[in-house]
Amino acid sequence: MTIRPFRLLVLCISLLIPAALCAVVLFLAGYAGQAISFNGLHFLWDETWNLGDLYSDPVTVNGYTLPMGAEYGVLAFIVGTLSSSGLAILIAVPLSVGAAIFLAEAVPVLESRARQKLSWLPPIRPVLAMLVELVAVVPSVVFGLWGIAVLVPFIGHYISPTGNGYGLLATAIVLALMITPIIASTLYDALLQVPKENRESAFALGSTHFEVVSKAMMPMVRSTLAGGIVLALGRALGETMAVLMVSGGGLNMLPTSLFSPISTIASFIVSQLDSAESDPTSMSVKALAEIAFVLFVITLAVNIAAKLLSSGALNVRSRKA
Amino acid sequence: MSAVAKLESRSAQEVRRVALSVAGWGLCALALLGVIFPLLDIVGVVAGHGIAALSFELFTQTTTGPANGLANAIEGTFVITLFAMLIAVPVGVGAGIHLSEYGKNRLGSAIRFMSDTLTGTPSIVLGYFSYIVFITALGWGFSLLAAAITIAILIIPYLARITELALQQVPNPMREAAYALGATDGVVVFKVVLPAASGAVITGGLLGLAISVGETAPLIYTAGWSDQMWTGRFTQSPLAYLTYVIWTFINQPDEHSHQLAYAAAFLVMLVVLAINVGVRLMVKRTKFS
């Protein structure tokens, strides 16, 4: 075998990607190591996160040096993350399914009808599809700004009984808006891929156009839709800035209503930077590494699930057919 | 859809079906409005407040002092993006070349999987990783180098996959023709394949640029914040960036800080949307995902 320097060079470059990923995993896990062995499993179901007294002398517990009274539990953040993302999915799925169906099926009909009268009409569907995709590129922090300026006052005024708009509902709505384009464009592309024959045979059976879509086309794209939803869930779980800005930053308590202030894992990591830096024992920085690692594992699992779903590995039914 | 006519000659069941369809279309139309309206509202609110806050001082003054502006943040965002792209473009395009041209094997699939995993990793996790490694362990402190490397790690997987998809579009006979003329691997890639796919690769680079300008979470843990202009040092010197202004200044009590936040949001959104709209208008709906 001859050595081909160019191939070797690009191979080495592309190996930087796995190297970066491995470095992320190893350093997070390694750095969190002490925290993991100190906290044990009750890290996951303790709801109090207390940095302890950072100004008195550190104490030694079970061989670990940490500030007096420090206690690290992430249950509240895990619950905050899952509840806000779950609610966001509940809001986003109907919105994006409806939007994708309308864009894929109704807009072309409306467009061709309108063009008969107004021949100068610019193409509508590409513009609408682009607008939906553009929602996905608006930076998270701009969503957060909009949340603070528009959504939070709105919820505080009209919906929340306490008059405070920051909290679970605002977080879920902002997250939902951020992930709708992911689900909608996945479904939109899948609907365009449905073979013409299936549509036309449903029409030939006397279905209305809506029945063609809902009963003949939607079942065919079900697994793609599921993949898109899980992908969107992965995005929602890791979303940071918008959540940080509208969630109200609730600590050490589980959400009791739609208006409870919450923190998600991601937003908590950002909000803790200052206090973690002032911890002389650096145990809280390690505990934060542990929680970042937990977030990484959760999103990794979700993303793998999305991949399996959209590649059809779990889609046993359609394979048999 | 023409079924709505002649309702009177239909059975009750048919009427119900048609009514359900009409209701269904109505809900779908509402859903589409529900997706697009917030975008328009965001653009409207941010542009409205942002344009009102634009002034000459914004670009000449730093965030210190009474008549302050955003010069340090604009410069910071610019240099972070510049150096992030300087790292990300060679690596991302190089990796894309490997995946497309020589990656049709198990190693290629493994790299592809890892790359997708990295894309799906929350940016705050990457930021925290950089904090542990660059800021704490290597002792760089909040710095340009740490920020640029973090953003580059974020962009590289995107760029690699977009480059791969772009190069895949180049027909094989072009490669074969080049090889038949005696061209070496490097010549085939740089003189034939890459030029043929240059539009899509540039698109990928621009989208990476947009990500870099709009990103916040990983920078909080790597760039820090500074009220001064960039000192010109790569380590041991925190620097400002626009997205930080947005999320901290909006929570300040005074009106002027709010104006700065909106102005920063307007500038960031302008760059991000301009790049994305421009790219979509130029490339007719090529799907990268």
Coordinates of C-alpha atoms in Angstrom, one line a residue:
Chain A
M1 CA 0.0 0.0 0.0
T2 CA 1.3 3.4 -0.9
I3 CA 1.1 6.3 1.5
R4 CA -1.0 9.1 0.2
P5 CA -0.1 12.2 2.1
F6 CA -3.2 14.2 1.2
R7 CA -5.6 11.4 2.3
L8 CA -3.7 11.1 5.5
L9 CA -3.8 14.8 6.1
V10 CA -7.6 15.1 5.7
L11 CA -8.1 11.9 7.8
C12 CA -6.1 13.5 10.6
I13 CA -8.2 16.6 10.4
S14 CA -11.4 14.7 10.5
L15 CA -10.2 12.8 13.5
L16 CA -10.2 16.1 15.4
I17 CA -14.0 15.8 15.6
P18 CA -14.0 12.5 17.5
A19 CA -11.1 13.8 19.5
A20 CA -13.1 16.9 20.6
L21 CA -16.1 14.8 21.6
C22 CA -13.9 12.4 23.6
A23 CA -12.2 15.3 25.2
V24 CA -15.5 16.8 26.3
V25 CA -16.7 13.5 27.7
L26 CA -13.5 12.6 29.4
F27 CA -12.8 16.0 31.0
L28 CA -16.4 16.4 32.2
A29 CA -16.5 13.0 33.6
G30 CA -13.0 13.2 35.0
Y31 CA -13.5 16.6 36.6
A32 CA -16.8 15.5 38.0
G33 CA -15.3 12.4 39.4
Q34 CA -14.8 13.6 42.9
A35 CA -18.3 15.2 43.0
I36 CA -19.8 11.9 41.7
S37 CA -18.2 9.8 44.3
F38 CA -18.9 12.4 47.1
N39 CA -22.6 12.9 46.1
G40 CA -23.3 9.3 45.1
L41 CA -26.7 8.6 43.7
H42 CA -28.7 10.9 45.9
F43 CA -27.3 13.7 43.8
L44 CA -30.2 12.7 41.4
W45 CA -33.0 12.9 43.9
D46 CA -32.0 15.5 46.4
E47 CA -33.8 18.8 45.6
T48 CA -31.5 21.1 47.6
W49 CA -28.5 22.8 46.0
N50 CA -26.6 24.6 48.7
L51 CA -23.1 25.9 48.1
G52 CA -22.5 26.1 51.9
D53 CA -20.8 28.8 53.8
L54 CA -18.1 30.0 51.4
Y55 CA -16.5 32.4 53.9
S56 CA -15.8 30.1 56.8
D57 CA -13.2 27.4 56.8
P58 CA -13.9 24.4 54.6
V59 CA -14.7 21.2 56.4
T60 CA -13.8 17.7 55.5
V61 CA -16.7 15.2 55.1
N62 CA -15.9 11.6 54.3
G63 CA -12.4 12.6 53.0
Y64 CA -13.7 15.4 50.7
T65 CA -13.0 19.1 51.4
L66 CA -16.0 21.3 50.9
P67 CA -17.6 24.5 52.3
M68 CA -19.5 24.0 55.5
G69 CA -23.1 22.9 55.0
A70 CA -22.6 22.4 51.3
E71 CA -25.1 20.0 49.7
Y72 CA -25.6 19.2 46.0
G73 CA -28.9 17.9 44.7
V74 CA -30.2 18.4 41.2
L75 CA -33.7 16.9 41.3
A76 CA -35.3 20.3 41.0
F77 CA -33.3 21.1 37.9
I78 CA -34.0 17.7 36.3
V79 CA -37.7 18.2 37.0
G80 CA -37.5 21.7 35.7
T81 CA -35.8 20.6 32.5
L82 CA -38.1 17.7 31.8
S83 CA -41.3 19.6 32.7
S84 CA -40.5 22.7 30.6
S85 CA -39.3 20.6 27.6
G86 CA -42.3 18.2 27.9
L87 CA -44.8 21.1 28.0
A88 CA -43.0 22.8 25.1
I89 CA -43.4 19.6 23.0
L90 CA -47.1 19.5 23.9
I91 CA -47.5 23.0 22.6
A92 CA -45.1 22.7 19.6
V93 CA -46.4 19.4 18.1
P94 CA -50.0 20.6 17.2
L95 CA -48.6 24.0 16.0
S96 CA -45.9 22.5 13.8
V97 CA -48.1 19.6 12.4
G98 CA -50.8 22.1 11.4
A99 CA -48.3 24.5 10.0
A100 CA -46.5 21.8 8.0
I101 CA -49.8 20.4 6.6
F102 CA -51.1 23.8 5.6
L103 CA -47.8 24.7 4.0
A104 CA -47.4 21.4 2.1
E105 CA -51.0 20.9 1.0
A106 CA -53.2 24.0 1.3
V107 CA -50.9 26.7 0.2
P108 CA -50.2 25.3 -3.3
V109 CA -54.0 25.1 -3.9
L110 CA -54.6 28.6 -2.6
E111 CA -51.6 29.9 -4.5
S112 CA -52.7 28.5 -7.9
R113 CA -56.3 29.8 -7.4
A114 CA -55.0 33.3 -6.5
R115 CA -52.7 33.3 -9.5
Q116 CA -55.6 32.8 -11.9
K117 CA -56.8 36.2 -10.9
L118 CA -53.5 37.9 -10.0
S119 CA -50.9 36.7 -12.4
W120 CA -48.2 39.0 -11.0
L121 CA -48.4 37.2 -7.6
P122 CA -44.9 36.3 -6.3
P123 CA -44.5 32.7 -5.1
I124 CA -46.1 32.4 -1.7
R125 CA -45.0 28.9 -0.5
P126 CA -41.2 29.4 -0.6
V127 CA -41.6 32.6 1.3
L128 CA -43.8 31.0 4.0
A129 CA -41.5 28.0 4.2
M130 CA -38.5 30.3 4.6
L131 CA -40.2 32.3 7.3
V132 CA -40.8 29.0 9.3
E133 CA -37.2 28.0 8.9
L134 CA -36.0 31.5 9.9
V135 CA -37.7 31.0 13.3
A136 CA -35.0 28.4 14.0
V137 CA -32.1 30.8 13.3
V138 CA -33.2 33.6 15.7
P139 CA -30.5 33.5 18.4
S140 CA -31.7 32.1 21.7
V141 CA -30.9 35.3 23.6
V142 CA -33.1 37.3 21.2
F143 CA -36.0 34.9 22.0
G144 CA -35.2 35.6 25.7
L145 CA -35.3 39.3 25.1
W146 CA -38.7 39.0 23.4
G147 CA -39.9 36.8 26.2
I148 CA -39.0 39.5 28.8
A149 CA -40.4 42.3 26.7
V150 CA -43.6 40.8 25.4
L151 CA -44.5 37.3 26.7
V152 CA -43.7 37.7 30.4
P153 CA -45.7 40.9 30.8
F154 CA -48.6 39.3 28.8
I155 CA -48.7 36.2 31.0
G156 CA -48.3 38.3 34.1
H157 CA -51.2 40.6 33.1
Y158 CA -53.7 38.2 31.6
I159 CA -53.0 34.6 32.7
S160 CA -51.0 34.3 35.9
P161 CA -53.0 34.5 39.1
T162 CA -50.0 35.9 41.0
G163 CA -49.2 38.6 38.4
N164 CA -45.8 37.2 37.9
G165 CA -45.1 36.1 34.3
Y166 CA -41.7 34.5 34.8
G167 CA -41.9 30.7 35.3
L168 CA -42.7 27.4 33.8
L169 CA -45.4 28.5 31.3
A170 CA -43.3 31.3 29.8
T171 CA -40.3 28.9 29.5
A172 CA -42.4 26.3 27.8
I173 CA -43.9 28.7 25.4
V174 CA -40.6 30.2 24.4
L175 CA -39.1 26.7 24.0
A176 CA -42.1 25.6 22.0
L177 CA -41.6 28.6 19.6
M178 CA -37.9 27.7 19.2
I179 CA -38.5 24.1 18.3
T180 CA -41.6 24.3 16.1
P181 CA -39.5 24.9 13.0
I182 CA -37.5 21.7 13.6
I183 CA -40.7 19.6 13.7
A184 CA -42.5 21.6 11.0
S185 CA -39.7 21.4 8.4
T186 CA -39.1 17.7 9.1
L187 CA -42.7 17.0 8.5
Y188 CA -43.0 19.4 5.6
D189 CA -40.2 17.6 3.8
A190 CA -41.6 14.2 4.6
L191 CA -45.1 15.2 3.3
L192 CA -43.5 16.4 0.0
Q193 CA -41.9 13.0 -0.3
V194 CA -45.1 11.0 -0.1
P195 CA -45.6 9.3 -3.5
K196 CA -48.1 10.8 -5.8
E197 CA -49.9 7.5 -6.3
N198 CA -50.9 7.3 -2.6
R199 CA -52.4 10.8 -2.6
E200 CA -54.2 10.2 -5.9
S201 CA -55.7 6.9 -4.9
A202 CA -57.1 8.4 -1.7
F203 CA -58.6 11.2 -3.8
A204 CA -60.0 8.6 -6.2
L205 CA -61.8 6.9 -3.3
G206 CA -63.8 10.1 -2.8
S207 CA -61.8 11.5 0.2
T208 CA -61.9 15.2 0.8
H209 CA -58.5 16.9 0.5
F210 CA -58.2 17.1 4.3
E211 CA -59.0 13.4 4.6
V212 CA -56.3 12.6 2.1
V213 CA -53.8 14.4 4.2
S214 CA -55.0 13.2 7.6
K215 CA -55.8 9.6 6.8
A216 CA -53.6 8.7 3.8
M217 CA -50.5 10.9 4.1
M218 CA -50.0 11.4 7.8
P219 CA -49.8 7.7 8.7
M220 CA -47.0 7.3 6.1
V221 CA -44.8 10.0 7.6
R222 CA -45.5 9.0 11.2
S223 CA -42.0 7.7 12.1
T224 CA -40.3 10.7 10.4
L225 CA -42.6 12.9 12.5
A226 CA -41.6 11.0 15.6
G227 CA -37.9 11.5 14.8
G228 CA -38.4 15.2 14.3
I229 CA -40.3 15.5 17.6
V230 CA -37.5 13.7 19.5
L231 CA -34.9 15.8 17.8
A232 CA -36.7 18.9 18.9
L233 CA -36.9 17.5 22.4
G234 CA -33.1 17.2 22.4
R235 CA -32.9 20.8 21.4
A236 CA -35.3 22.0 24.1
L237 CA -33.5 20.1 26.8
G238 CA -30.2 21.9 26.1
E239 CA -31.6 25.3 25.5
T240 CA -30.0 27.8 27.8
M241 CA -30.2 31.5 27.3
A242 CA -33.9 32.0 26.5
V243 CA -34.8 29.7 29.5
L244 CA -32.4 31.6 31.8
M245 CA -34.1 34.9 30.9
V246 CA -37.8 33.9 31.3
S247 CA -37.8 31.0 33.8
G248 CA -37.6 33.0 37.0
G249 CA -34.6 31.1 38.2
G250 CA -36.4 29.0 40.9
L251 CA -34.0 27.1 43.2
N252 CA -34.4 24.3 45.6
M253 CA -38.1 23.6 45.0
L254 CA -40.1 21.6 42.6
P255 CA -42.6 23.4 40.4
T256 CA -46.1 23.3 41.8
S257 CA -48.0 25.1 39.1
L258 CA -47.6 26.5 35.6
F259 CA -46.4 29.8 37.1
S260 CA -43.8 28.4 39.5
P261 CA -40.3 29.8 38.8
I262 CA -38.0 27.0 37.6
S263 CA -34.5 26.4 36.6
T264 CA -33.3 23.9 34.0
I265 CA -30.0 22.2 34.1
A266 CA -28.6 24.4 31.3
S267 CA -29.8 27.7 32.8
F268 CA -28.6 26.7 36.2
I269 CA -25.1 26.1 35.0
V270 CA -24.9 29.6 33.6
S271 CA -26.5 31.3 36.6
Q272 CA -24.0 29.6 39.0
L273 CA -20.8 30.8 37.4
D274 CA -20.1 33.5 39.9
S275 CA -20.8 31.5 43.0
A276 CA -18.9 28.5 41.8
E277 CA -15.8 30.6 41.1
S278 CA -15.8 32.0 44.6
D279 CA -15.8 28.5 46.2
P280 CA -12.3 28.0 47.5
T281 CA -12.6 24.2 47.6
S282 CA -13.8 24.1 44.0
M283 CA -16.2 21.4 45.0
S284 CA -19.1 23.3 43.5
V285 CA -17.3 23.6 40.1
K286 CA -17.0 19.9 40.2
A287 CA -20.6 19.4 41.1
L288 CA -21.5 21.7 38.2
A289 CA -19.4 19.5 35.9
E290 CA -21.4 16.5 37.2
I291 CA -24.7 18.2 36.3
A292 CA -23.3 19.2 32.9
F293 CA -22.4 15.6 32.4
V294 CA -25.9 14.5 33.3
L295 CA -27.3 16.9 30.7
F296 CA -24.9 15.6 28.1
V297 CA -26.0 12.0 28.8
I298 CA -29.7 12.9 28.6
T299 CA -29.3 14.8 25.3
L300 CA -27.1 12.1 23.9
A301 CA -29.7 9.5 24.6
V302 CA -32.5 11.6 23.1
N303 CA -30.5 12.4 20.0
I304 CA -29.7 8.7 19.5
A305 CA -33.4 7.9 19.8
A306 CA -34.2 10.6 17.2
K307 CA -31.6 9.1 14.9
L308 CA -33.0 5.5 15.3
L309 CA -36.5 6.8 14.7
S310 CA -35.8 8.7 11.6
S311 CA -33.6 6.1 10.1
G312 CA -36.5 3.7 10.5
A313 CA -34.6 1.2 12.7
L314 CA -37.5 1.0 15.1
N315 CA -40.1 1.3 12.5
V316 CA -41.0 -2.4 12.4
R317 CA -44.5 -1.9 11.0
S318 CA -43.6 -0.1 7.8
R319 CA -40.8 -2.6 7.2
K320 CA -43.1 -5.5 7.2
A321 CA -45.5 -3.7 4.9
Chain B
M1 CA -61.7 21.1 -2.2
S2 CA -64.4 21.8 -4.7
A3 CA -66.6 19.5 -2.7
V4 CA -68.0 22.4 -0.7
A5 CA -70.5 23.2 -3.6
K6 CA -73.9 21.6 -3.7
L7 CA -74.1 20.8 0.0
E8 CA -77.9 20.4 -0.1
S9 CA -77.7 17.3 -2.2
R10 CA -75.5 15.5 0.3
S11 CA -76.1 13.0 3.0
A12 CA -75.6 14.0 6.7
Q13 CA -72.4 12.0 6.8
E14 CA -71.0 13.7 3.8
V15 CA -71.9 17.1 5.3
R16 CA -70.1 16.1 8.5
R17 CA -67.0 15.1 6.6
V18 CA -66.8 18.3 4.6
A19 CA -67.4 20.3 7.8
L20 CA -64.6 18.4 9.5
S21 CA -62.3 19.1 6.6
V22 CA -63.1 22.8 6.6
A23 CA -62.5 22.9 10.4
G24 CA -59.2 21.0 10.0
W25 CA -57.9 23.4 7.4
G26 CA -58.9 26.3 9.6
L27 CA -56.9 24.9 12.5
C28 CA -53.9 24.2 10.3
A29 CA -54.0 27.8 9.0
L30 CA -54.2 29.1 12.6
A31 CA -51.2 26.9 13.5
L32 CA -49.1 28.3 10.6
L33 CA -50.0 31.8 11.8
G34 CA -49.1 30.8 15.3
V35 CA -45.6 29.8 14.1
I36 CA -45.0 32.8 11.9
F37 CA -46.6 35.5 14.0
P38 CA -44.1 35.3 16.9
L39 CA -41.2 35.6 14.4
L40 CA -42.7 38.7 12.9
D41 CA -43.4 40.1 16.4
I42 CA -39.8 39.4 17.5
V43 CA -38.4 41.1 14.4
G44 CA -40.9 44.0 14.9
V45 CA -40.2 44.5 18.6
V46 CA -36.4 44.2 18.3
A47 CA -36.2 46.3 15.2
G48 CA -38.6 49.0 16.6
H49 CA -36.7 49.4 19.9
G50 CA -33.3 48.7 18.3
I51 CA -33.5 51.3 15.5
A52 CA -34.7 53.9 17.9
A53 CA -31.6 53.2 20.1
L54 CA -29.1 53.4 17.2
S55 CA -26.7 56.4 17.4
F56 CA -23.2 57.3 16.4
E57 CA -21.9 56.9 19.9
L58 CA -23.0 53.3 19.8
F59 CA -20.1 52.5 17.5
T60 CA -17.5 54.8 19.1
Q61 CA -18.0 54.5 22.9
T62 CA -17.4 51.5 25.1
T63 CA -19.9 50.4 27.7
T64 CA -18.2 52.4 30.4
G65 CA -19.0 56.0 31.0
P66 CA -22.3 57.9 30.9
A67 CA -22.9 58.3 27.1
N68 CA -21.9 54.8 26.6
G69 CA -22.1 52.7 23.5
L70 CA -21.3 49.2 22.3
A71 CA -17.9 49.6 20.6
N72 CA -16.2 47.0 22.8
A73 CA -19.0 44.5 22.4
I74 CA -19.1 44.9 18.6
E75 CA -15.3 44.5 18.4
G76 CA -15.4 41.5 20.7
T77 CA -18.0 39.7 18.7
F78 CA -16.1 40.5 15.5
V79 CA -12.7 39.1 16.7
I80 CA -14.3 36.0 18.4
T81 CA -16.1 35.2 15.2
L82 CA -13.0 35.9 13.1
F83 CA -10.7 33.6 15.1
A84 CA -13.4 31.0 15.5
M85 CA -13.8 30.9 11.7
L86 CA -10.1 30.8 11.2
I87 CA -10.0 27.6 13.2
A88 CA -13.3 26.1 12.1
V89 CA -13.1 26.6 8.3
P90 CA -9.9 24.6 7.6
V91 CA -10.9 21.9 10.1
G92 CA -14.5 21.7 9.1
V93 CA -13.8 21.7 5.4
G94 CA -11.0 19.3 5.7
A95 CA -13.1 16.9 7.7
G96 CA -15.9 17.3 5.1
I97 CA -13.4 16.4 2.3
H98 CA -12.4 13.2 4.2
L99 CA -16.0 12.2 4.9
S100 CA -17.1 12.8 1.3
E101 CA -14.1 11.6 -0.7
Y102 CA -12.6 8.8 1.4
G103 CA -15.1 8.2 4.2
K104 CA -17.3 5.5 2.8
N105 CA -16.2 3.0 5.4
R106 CA -16.7 2.1 9.0
L107 CA -14.3 4.8 10.3
G108 CA -16.2 7.4 8.2
S109 CA -19.6 6.4 9.7
A110 CA -18.1 6.5 13.2
I111 CA -16.8 10.1 12.6
R112 CA -20.2 11.0 11.1
F113 CA -21.9 9.7 14.2
M114 CA -19.5 11.5 16.5
S115 CA -20.0 14.7 14.5
D116 CA -23.7 14.5 14.8
T117 CA -23.4 13.8 18.6
L118 CA -21.3 16.9 18.9
T119 CA -23.9 19.0 17.0
G120 CA -26.6 17.7 19.4
T121 CA -24.5 18.5 22.5
P122 CA -26.0 21.6 24.3
S123 CA -23.7 24.6 23.8
I124 CA -23.6 25.2 27.5
V125 CA -22.0 21.8 28.0
L126 CA -19.3 22.7 25.5
G127 CA -18.9 26.0 27.3
Y128 CA -18.5 24.4 30.7
F129 CA -16.0 21.9 29.2
S130 CA -13.9 24.8 27.9
Y131 CA -14.2 26.5 31.3
I132 CA -12.7 23.5 33.0
V133 CA -10.0 22.9 30.5
F134 CA -8.9 26.3 29.1
I135 CA -9.8 28.7 31.9
T136 CA -9.1 26.5 35.0
A137 CA -6.7 23.7 34.1
L138 CA -4.6 25.5 31.4
G139 CA -4.9 28.8 33.3
W140 CA -5.7 31.0 30.3
G141 CA -8.3 32.9 32.2
F142 CA -11.3 34.3 30.4
S143 CA -9.9 35.0 27.0
L144 CA -10.3 35.3 23.2
L145 CA -8.5 32.0 22.5
A146 CA -10.8 30.0 24.8
A147 CA -13.9 31.6 23.3
A148 CA -12.7 31.2 19.7
I149 CA -11.9 27.5 20.2
T150 CA -15.2 26.8 21.9
I151 CA -17.2 28.5 19.1
A152 CA -15.0 26.6 16.6
I153 CA -15.9 23.2 18.3
L154 CA -19.5 24.3 17.9
I155 CA -19.3 25.1 14.2
I156 CA -16.9 22.4 13.0
P157 CA -19.4 19.5 12.9
Y158 CA -21.9 21.7 11.0
L159 CA -19.3 22.7 8.5
A160 CA -18.0 19.2 8.1
R161 CA -21.5 17.8 7.3
I162 CA -22.4 20.6 5.0
T163 CA -19.1 20.3 3.1
E164 CA -19.6 16.5 2.8
L165 CA -23.1 17.0 1.4
A166 CA -21.9 19.6 -1.0
L167 CA -19.0 17.5 -2.3
Q168 CA -21.4 14.6 -2.7
Q169 CA -23.3 16.6 -5.3
V170 CA -20.3 16.7 -7.6
P171 CA -20.6 14.0 -10.2
N172 CA -18.1 11.2 -10.1
P173 CA -17.1 11.4 -13.8
M174 CA -15.5 14.8 -13.0
R175 CA -13.2 13.1 -10.4
E176 CA -12.5 10.2 -12.8
A177 CA -11.6 12.6 -15.6
A178 CA -9.2 14.5 -13.3
Y179 CA -7.5 11.3 -12.1
A180 CA -7.3 10.1 -15.8
L181 CA -5.3 13.2 -16.6
G182 CA -2.8 12.2 -13.9
A183 CA -4.0 14.6 -11.2
T184 CA -3.0 13.7 -7.6
D185 CA -5.6 13.5 -4.7
G186 CA -5.0 17.0 -3.6
V187 CA -5.3 18.4 -7.1
V188 CA -8.5 16.6 -7.7
V189 CA -10.0 17.9 -4.5
F190 CA -8.8 21.5 -4.7
K191 CA -8.9 22.1 -8.5
V192 CA -12.0 20.1 -9.4
V193 CA -14.3 18.9 -6.6
L194 CA -14.1 21.9 -4.3
P195 CA -14.5 24.6 -6.9
A196 CA -17.5 22.8 -8.3
A197 CA -19.1 22.7 -4.9
S198 CA -17.8 26.1 -3.7
G199 CA -21.2 27.8 -3.5
A200 CA -22.6 25.3 -1.0
V201 CA -19.4 25.2 1.0
I202 CA -19.4 29.0 1.3
T203 CA -23.1 28.7 2.3
G204 CA -22.0 26.4 5.1
G205 CA -19.3 28.9 6.2
L206 CA -21.8 31.7 6.3
L207 CA -24.3 29.7 8.4
G208 CA -21.5 28.9 10.8
L209 CA -20.7 32.6 11.0
A210 CA -24.4 33.3 11.9
I211 CA -24.2 30.7 14.6
S212 CA -21.1 32.3 16.0
V213 CA -22.5 35.8 16.1
G214 CA -25.7 34.7 17.8
E215 CA -24.2 32.3 20.4
T216 CA -24.2 33.3 24.0
A217 CA -24.1 30.4 26.5
P218 CA -20.6 29.0 25.8
L219 CA -19.1 32.5 25.7
I220 CA -20.3 33.3 29.3
Y221 CA -17.9 30.6 30.5
T222 CA -15.0 31.4 28.2
A223 CA -14.9 35.1 27.1
G224 CA -16.0 36.6 30.4
W225 CA -16.9 40.2 30.0
S226 CA -14.9 43.5 29.8
D227 CA -15.9 47.1 29.6
Q228 CA -12.8 47.9 27.7
M229 CA -11.8 47.3 24.1
W230 CA -9.9 44.1 23.3
T231 CA -6.4 44.4 24.6
G232 CA -4.9 42.5 21.7
R233 CA -3.9 39.6 23.9
F234 CA -5.1 36.0 23.2
T235 CA -5.1 34.8 26.8
Q236 CA -5.5 36.4 30.3
S237 CA -7.8 39.1 28.9
P238 CA -11.6 38.9 29.0
L239 CA -13.5 40.5 26.2
A240 CA -16.9 41.9 25.5
Y241 CA -19.5 40.5 23.1
L242 CA -22.9 41.6 21.9
T243 CA -25.1 38.8 23.1
Y244 CA -23.9 39.3 26.7
V245 CA -25.1 42.9 26.5
I246 CA -28.6 41.6 25.5
W247 CA -29.1 39.3 28.4
T248 CA -27.5 41.3 31.2
F249 CA -28.5 44.9 30.2
I250 CA -32.2 44.1 29.8
N251 CA -32.3 43.2 33.5
Q252 CA -30.7 46.5 34.5
P253 CA -33.1 49.1 36.0
D254 CA -32.3 52.1 33.8
E255 CA -33.7 52.9 30.4
H256 CA -30.4 53.5 28.7
S257 CA -29.2 50.0 29.5
H258 CA -32.4 48.7 27.9
Q259 CA -31.7 50.7 24.8
L260 CA -28.2 49.2 24.6
A261 CA -29.7 45.7 25.0
Y262 CA -32.2 46.3 22.1
A263 CA -29.5 47.9 19.9
A264 CA -27.3 44.9 20.5
A265 CA -30.2 42.5 19.8
F266 CA -30.9 44.4 16.6
L267 CA -27.4 44.2 15.4
V268 CA -27.1 40.5 16.1
M269 CA -30.5 39.8 14.5
L270 CA -29.6 41.9 11.5
V271 CA -26.4 39.9 10.9
V272 CA -28.0 36.5 11.5
L273 CA -31.2 37.1 9.5
A274 CA -29.3 38.8 6.6
I275 CA -27.0 35.8 6.3
N276 CA -29.8 33.3 6.5
V277 CA -32.1 35.1 4.1
G278 CA -29.3 35.8 1.7
V279 CA -28.2 32.2 1.7
R280 CA -31.7 30.9 1.2
L281 CA -32.3 33.3 -1.7
M282 CA -29.1 32.3 -3.4
V283 CA -29.3 28.6 -2.9
K284 CA -32.7 27.3 -4.1
R285 CA -33.8 25.2 -1.1
T286 CA -30.8 22.9 -0.7
K287 CA -31.5 20.9 2.4
F288 CA -28.8 20.6 5.0
S289 CA -29.6 18.8 8.2

